[in-house]
mmCIF file of C-alpha atoms in Angstrom:
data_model
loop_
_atom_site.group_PDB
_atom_site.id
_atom_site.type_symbol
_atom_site.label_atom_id
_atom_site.label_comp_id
_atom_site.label_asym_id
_atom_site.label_seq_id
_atom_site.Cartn_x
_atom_site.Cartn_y
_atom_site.Cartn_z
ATOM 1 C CA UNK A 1 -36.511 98.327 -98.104
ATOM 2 C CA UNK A 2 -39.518 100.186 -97.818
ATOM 3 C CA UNK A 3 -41.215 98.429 -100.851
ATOM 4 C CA UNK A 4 -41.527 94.814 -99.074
ATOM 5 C CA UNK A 5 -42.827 96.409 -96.192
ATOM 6 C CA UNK A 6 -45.532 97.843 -98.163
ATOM 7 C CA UNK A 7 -46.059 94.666 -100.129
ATOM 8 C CA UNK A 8 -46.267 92.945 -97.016
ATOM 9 C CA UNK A 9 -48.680 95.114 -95.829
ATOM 10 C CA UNK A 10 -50.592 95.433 -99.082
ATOM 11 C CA UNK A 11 -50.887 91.445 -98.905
ATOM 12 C CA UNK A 12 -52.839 91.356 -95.127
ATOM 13 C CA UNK A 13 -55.041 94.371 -96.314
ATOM 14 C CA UNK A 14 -56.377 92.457 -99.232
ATOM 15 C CA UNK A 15 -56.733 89.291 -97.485
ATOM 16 C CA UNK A 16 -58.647 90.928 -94.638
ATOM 17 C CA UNK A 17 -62.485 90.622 -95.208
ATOM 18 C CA UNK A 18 -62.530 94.273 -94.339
ATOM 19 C CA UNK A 19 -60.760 95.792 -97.319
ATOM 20 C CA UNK A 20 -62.860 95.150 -99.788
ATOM 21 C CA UNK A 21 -62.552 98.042 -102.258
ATOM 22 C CA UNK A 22 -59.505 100.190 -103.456
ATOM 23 C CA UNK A 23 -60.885 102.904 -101.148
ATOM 24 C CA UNK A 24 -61.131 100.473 -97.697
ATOM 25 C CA UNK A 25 -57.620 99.656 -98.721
ATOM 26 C CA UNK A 26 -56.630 103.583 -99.140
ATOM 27 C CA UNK A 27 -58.083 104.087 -95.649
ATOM 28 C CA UNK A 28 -56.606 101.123 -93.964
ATOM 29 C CA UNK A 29 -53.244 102.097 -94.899
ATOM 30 C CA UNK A 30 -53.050 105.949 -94.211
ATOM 31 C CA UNK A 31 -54.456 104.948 -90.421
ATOM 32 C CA UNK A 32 -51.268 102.684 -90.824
ATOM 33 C CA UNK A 33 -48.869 104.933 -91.786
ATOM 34 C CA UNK A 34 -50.367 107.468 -89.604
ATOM 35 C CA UNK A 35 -50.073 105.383 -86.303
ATOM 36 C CA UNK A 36 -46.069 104.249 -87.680
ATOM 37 C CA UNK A 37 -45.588 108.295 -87.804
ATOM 38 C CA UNK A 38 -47.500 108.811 -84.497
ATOM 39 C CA UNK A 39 -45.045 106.300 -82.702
ATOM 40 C CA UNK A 40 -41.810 107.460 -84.124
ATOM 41 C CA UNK A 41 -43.106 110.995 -82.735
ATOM 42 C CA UNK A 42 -43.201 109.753 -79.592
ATOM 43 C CA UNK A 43 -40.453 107.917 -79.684
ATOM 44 C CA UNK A 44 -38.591 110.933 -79.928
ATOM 45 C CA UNK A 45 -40.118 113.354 -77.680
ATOM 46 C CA UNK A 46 -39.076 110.360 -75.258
ATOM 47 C CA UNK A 47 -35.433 110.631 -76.776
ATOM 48 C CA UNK A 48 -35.046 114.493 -76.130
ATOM 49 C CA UNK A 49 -36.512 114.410 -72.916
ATOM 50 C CA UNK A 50 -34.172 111.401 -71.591
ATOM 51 C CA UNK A 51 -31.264 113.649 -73.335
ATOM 52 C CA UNK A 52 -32.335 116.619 -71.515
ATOM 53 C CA UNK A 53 -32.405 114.993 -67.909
ATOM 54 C CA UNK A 54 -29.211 113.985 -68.901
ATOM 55 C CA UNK A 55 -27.375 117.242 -69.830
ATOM 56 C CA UNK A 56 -29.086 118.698 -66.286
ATOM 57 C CA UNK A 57 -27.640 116.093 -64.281
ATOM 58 C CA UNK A 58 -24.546 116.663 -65.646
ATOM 59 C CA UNK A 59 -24.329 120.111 -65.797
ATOM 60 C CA UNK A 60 -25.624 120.107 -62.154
ATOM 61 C CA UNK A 61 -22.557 117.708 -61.236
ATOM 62 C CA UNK A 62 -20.249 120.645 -63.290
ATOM 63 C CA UNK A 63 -21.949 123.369 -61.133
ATOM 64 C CA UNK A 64 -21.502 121.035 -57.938
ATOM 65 C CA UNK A 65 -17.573 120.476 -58.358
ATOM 66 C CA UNK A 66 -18.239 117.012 -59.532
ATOM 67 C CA UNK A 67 -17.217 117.160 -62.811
ATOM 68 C CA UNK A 68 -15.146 119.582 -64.748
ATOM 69 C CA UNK A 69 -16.989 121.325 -67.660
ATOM 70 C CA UNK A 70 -14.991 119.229 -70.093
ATOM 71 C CA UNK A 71 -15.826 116.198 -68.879
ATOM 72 C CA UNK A 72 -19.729 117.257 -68.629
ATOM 73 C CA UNK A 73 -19.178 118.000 -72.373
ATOM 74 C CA UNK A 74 -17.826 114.791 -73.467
ATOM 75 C CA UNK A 75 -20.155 113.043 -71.833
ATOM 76 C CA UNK A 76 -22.758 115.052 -73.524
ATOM 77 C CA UNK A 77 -20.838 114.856 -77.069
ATOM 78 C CA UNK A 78 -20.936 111.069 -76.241
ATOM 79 C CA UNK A 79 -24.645 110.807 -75.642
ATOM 80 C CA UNK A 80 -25.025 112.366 -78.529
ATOM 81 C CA UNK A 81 -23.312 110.320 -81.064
#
């Protein structure tokens, strides 16, 4: 999986006029691999902080007679999974 993505990438680095040496290509692909990482990073601190409006609107439905408790927790479980 992660070998044709790096072939694929490997292939536009070398036919880029900017990658010229084994060092340009070095560079080129950490700032790749660093931006990928940088992304999924953020991806996630998105995904917890979505997840954690969610368990405090449900918990504030609990608190407000709403919902029971259980069903706040399943629908937490089910966000979850």
């Amino acid at each position: 999986m992660f070998e044709q993505t790096f072939k694929n990438i490997e292939d536009v680095l070398w036919k880029e006029a900017g990658c010229a040496t084994e060092l340009d290509y070095t560079e080129q692909t950490s700032w790749l691999l660093f931006l990928n990482h940088r992304d999924y990073l953020l991806q996630r601190r998105v995904a917890y902080a979505n997840f954690g409006e969610l368990k405090q609107s449900l918990l504030q439905n609990a608190f407000s007679g709403e919902l029971t408790v259980r069903e706040a927790e399943a629908a937490v479980e089910e966000a979850t999974a």
